[in-house]
Short mmCIF file of C-alpha atoms and ligand atoms in Angstrom, two decimals:
data_model
loop_
_atom_site.label_atom_id
_atom_site.label_comp_id
_atom_site.label_asym_id
_atom_site.label_seq_id
_atom_site.Cartn_x
_atom_site.Cartn_y
_atom_site.Cartn_z
CA MET A 10 182.61 -27.78 82.42
CA VAL A 11 185.44 -25.31 81.80
CA LYS A 12 188.81 -27.09 81.73
CA ARG A 13 191.47 -25.79 84.09
CA VAL A 14 195.09 -25.53 83.00
CA LEU A 15 198.13 -24.62 85.07
CA VAL A 16 201.10 -23.05 83.27
CA ILE A 17 204.33 -23.48 85.25
CA ASN A 18 207.57 -21.73 84.37
CA GLY A 19 210.74 -22.86 86.10
CA PRO A 20 213.96 -21.23 87.24
CA ASN A 21 215.31 -18.03 85.71
CA LEU A 22 212.42 -17.61 83.29
CA ASN A 23 211.51 -14.48 85.28
CA MET A 24 214.55 -13.00 83.49
CA LEU A 25 212.94 -13.29 80.06
CA GLY A 26 213.08 -10.14 77.96
CA ILE A 27 215.81 -8.75 80.19
CA ARG A 28 218.83 -10.83 79.08
CA GLU A 29 219.78 -13.28 76.30
CA PRO A 30 217.12 -12.18 73.75
CA LYS A 31 218.93 -14.06 70.96
CA THR A 32 218.29 -17.37 72.71
CA TYR A 33 214.99 -16.73 74.46
CA GLY A 34 213.33 -13.89 72.54
CA THR A 35 212.36 -10.40 73.59
CA GLN A 36 209.07 -11.11 75.34
CA THR A 37 208.94 -10.80 79.11
CA LEU A 38 207.38 -13.50 81.27
CA ALA A 39 204.52 -11.09 82.05
CA GLU A 40 203.86 -10.79 78.30
CA ILE A 41 203.94 -14.57 77.85
CA ASP A 42 201.57 -15.00 80.81
CA ALA A 43 199.20 -12.41 79.28
CA MET A 44 199.32 -14.29 75.97
CA CYS A 45 198.49 -17.57 77.77
CA LEU A 46 195.52 -15.96 79.54
CA ALA A 47 194.24 -14.50 76.23
CA GLU A 48 194.69 -17.86 74.50
CA GLY A 49 192.89 -19.53 77.39
CA LYS A 50 189.94 -17.20 76.92
CA ARG A 51 189.85 -17.97 73.21
CA LEU A 52 189.97 -21.72 73.84
CA LYS A 53 187.55 -21.52 76.79
CA LEU A 54 190.18 -22.78 79.21
CA GLN A 55 190.64 -21.43 82.72
CA VAL A 56 194.39 -20.67 82.72
CA GLU A 57 196.57 -19.91 85.72
CA CYS A 58 200.26 -18.98 85.29
CA ARG A 59 203.01 -19.34 87.89
CA GLN A 60 206.80 -19.10 88.00
CA THR A 61 209.26 -20.31 90.60
CA ASN A 62 212.99 -20.77 90.91
CA ARG A 63 212.53 -23.73 93.31
CA GLU A 64 212.43 -27.38 92.28
CA GLY A 65 210.40 -28.46 95.33
CA GLU A 66 207.79 -25.81 94.63
CA ILE A 67 207.33 -27.16 91.10
CA CYS A 68 206.79 -30.64 92.62
CA GLU A 69 204.28 -29.22 95.12
CA TRP A 70 202.34 -27.33 92.42
CA ILE A 71 202.19 -30.45 90.23
CA GLN A 72 200.96 -32.54 93.19
CA ALA A 73 198.39 -29.89 94.17
CA ALA A 74 197.08 -29.88 90.59
CA TYR A 75 195.77 -33.41 91.13
CA GLY A 76 191.97 -33.17 91.21
CA LYS A 77 192.12 -29.37 90.83
CA LYS A 78 193.44 -28.93 87.28
CA ASP A 79 192.77 -30.81 84.06
CA GLY A 80 196.14 -30.27 82.46
CA ILE A 81 199.55 -28.66 82.84
CA VAL A 82 201.90 -26.72 80.56
CA LEU A 83 205.41 -26.89 81.99
CA ASN A 84 208.69 -25.25 81.06
CA PRO A 85 210.96 -26.91 83.65
CA ALA A 86 213.87 -24.75 82.39
CA GLY A 87 217.22 -25.96 83.83
CA TYR A 88 215.49 -28.64 85.91
CA SER A 89 214.51 -30.40 82.67
CA HIS A 90 218.02 -31.77 82.49
CA THR A 91 218.47 -32.71 86.16
CA SER A 92 215.21 -33.39 87.97
CA VAL A 93 214.06 -36.93 88.70
CA ALA A 94 211.82 -35.37 91.39
CA ILE A 95 209.80 -33.29 88.90
CA ARG A 96 209.49 -36.29 86.59
CA ASP A 97 208.22 -38.42 89.51
CA ALA A 98 205.65 -35.74 90.45
CA ILE A 99 204.35 -35.71 86.87
CA SER A 100 204.07 -39.51 86.83
CA ALA A 101 202.38 -39.46 90.25
CA VAL A 102 199.51 -37.17 89.21
CA GLY A 103 199.00 -38.63 85.72
CA LEU A 104 197.64 -35.35 84.30
CA PRO A 105 198.08 -34.48 80.62
CA LEU A 106 201.20 -32.32 80.49
CA ILE A 107 202.87 -30.51 77.62
CA GLU A 108 206.57 -29.71 78.08
CA VAL A 109 207.57 -26.41 76.46
CA HIS A 110 211.00 -24.95 75.74
CA LEU A 111 211.47 -21.58 74.09
CA SER A 112 214.74 -22.62 72.49
CA ASN A 113 215.50 -25.73 70.46
CA ILE A 114 217.26 -27.70 73.19
CA HIS A 115 218.49 -30.24 70.59
CA ALA A 116 220.41 -27.56 68.70
CA ARG A 117 222.22 -26.40 71.84
CA GLU A 118 224.82 -27.87 74.22
CA GLN A 119 224.80 -31.67 74.62
CA PHE A 120 223.66 -31.46 78.26
CA ARG A 121 220.40 -29.83 77.13
CA HIS A 122 219.52 -32.61 74.66
CA PHE A 123 218.09 -34.86 77.37
CA SER A 124 215.07 -33.92 79.46
CA TYR A 125 213.90 -36.12 82.35
CA VAL A 126 210.40 -34.72 81.79
CA SER A 127 209.97 -35.65 78.11
CA ALA A 128 209.31 -39.38 78.62
CA VAL A 129 206.42 -38.68 80.99
CA ALA A 130 205.02 -35.68 79.09
CA THR A 131 202.02 -36.02 76.79
CA GLY A 132 203.94 -33.98 74.23
CA VAL A 133 206.98 -31.74 73.86
CA ILE A 134 207.30 -28.42 72.02
CA CYS A 135 210.66 -26.72 71.63
CA GLY A 136 212.34 -24.10 69.49
CA LEU A 137 209.23 -22.10 68.62
CA GLY A 138 209.75 -19.34 71.18
CA ALA A 139 206.74 -17.96 73.07
CA ALA A 140 204.40 -19.43 70.43
CA GLY A 141 205.17 -22.81 72.03
CA TYR A 142 202.98 -21.93 75.01
CA ARG A 143 200.08 -20.97 72.73
CA LEU A 144 200.44 -24.21 70.78
CA ALA A 145 200.64 -26.23 74.02
CA LEU A 146 197.37 -24.72 75.24
CA GLU A 147 195.75 -25.47 71.88
CA ALA A 148 196.94 -29.10 72.06
CA LEU A 149 195.64 -29.46 75.62
CA ALA A 150 192.27 -27.91 74.73
CA GLU A 151 191.86 -30.36 71.87
CA ARG A 152 192.86 -33.30 74.04
CA LEU A 153 190.64 -32.31 76.98
CA ALA A 154 187.64 -31.85 74.70
CA ALA A 155 188.05 -35.36 73.25
O1 LIG B 293 214.49 -23.01 76.08
C1 LIG B 293 213.95 -23.09 77.18
O2 LIG B 293 212.80 -22.69 77.40
C2 LIG B 293 214.75 -23.64 78.37
O3 LIG B 293 213.86 -24.43 79.16
C3 LIG B 293 215.24 -22.44 79.14
C4 LIG B 293 216.19 -22.80 80.29
C5 LIG B 293 217.28 -23.75 79.84
O4 LIG B 293 218.04 -24.18 80.95
C6 LIG B 293 216.74 -24.96 79.11
O5 LIG B 293 217.83 -25.75 78.66
C7 LIG B 293 215.89 -24.54 77.93
C8 LIG B 293 216.84 -21.54 80.87
C9 LIG B 293 215.89 -20.49 81.33
C10 LIG B 293 216.69 -19.27 81.65
O6 LIG B 293 215.98 -18.15 81.19
C11 LIG B 293 216.69 -17.00 81.00
C12 LIG B 293 215.98 -15.96 80.45
C13 LIG B 293 216.61 -14.78 80.20
C14 LIG B 293 217.94 -14.62 80.51
C15 LIG B 293 218.64 -15.65 81.07
C16 LIG B 293 218.00 -16.86 81.33
#
């Protein structure tokens, strides 16, 4: 059975490649999505990519993934540092989830050092730019095959 993975990008990541290239790189979200789809093909994963600026929508997508997806890659963006609701949704579904950040959140402002998501994530990748998504898919593929 082909494993199904949902890639969720949170608020403001639709601005990638347009502003702040020093922090977030030059790739657009469309380019990152295309890379995730290509990587999915290579790893024989069925990958679907979505972006939203709304916290509740992230919770709804995580809940809807229960029984429909085998794993999640999530960049919660700014909600990483504020959202108990997203953390609770992740705990509620119990799916393997890799948290991804483009930038190294630990090398930035103090308020970015803590993520509510990290303690309930299967793993966390940060500071590796867009490659983080590729590595997250690889980690999920390995885990789901086991
Ligand atoms: O490094 C990451 O991937 C972050 O999740 C990105 C969030 C930030 O709040 C987190 O602390 C770390 C911000 C996403 C905003 O994306 C932009 C992209 C281009 C221009 C402006 C913002």
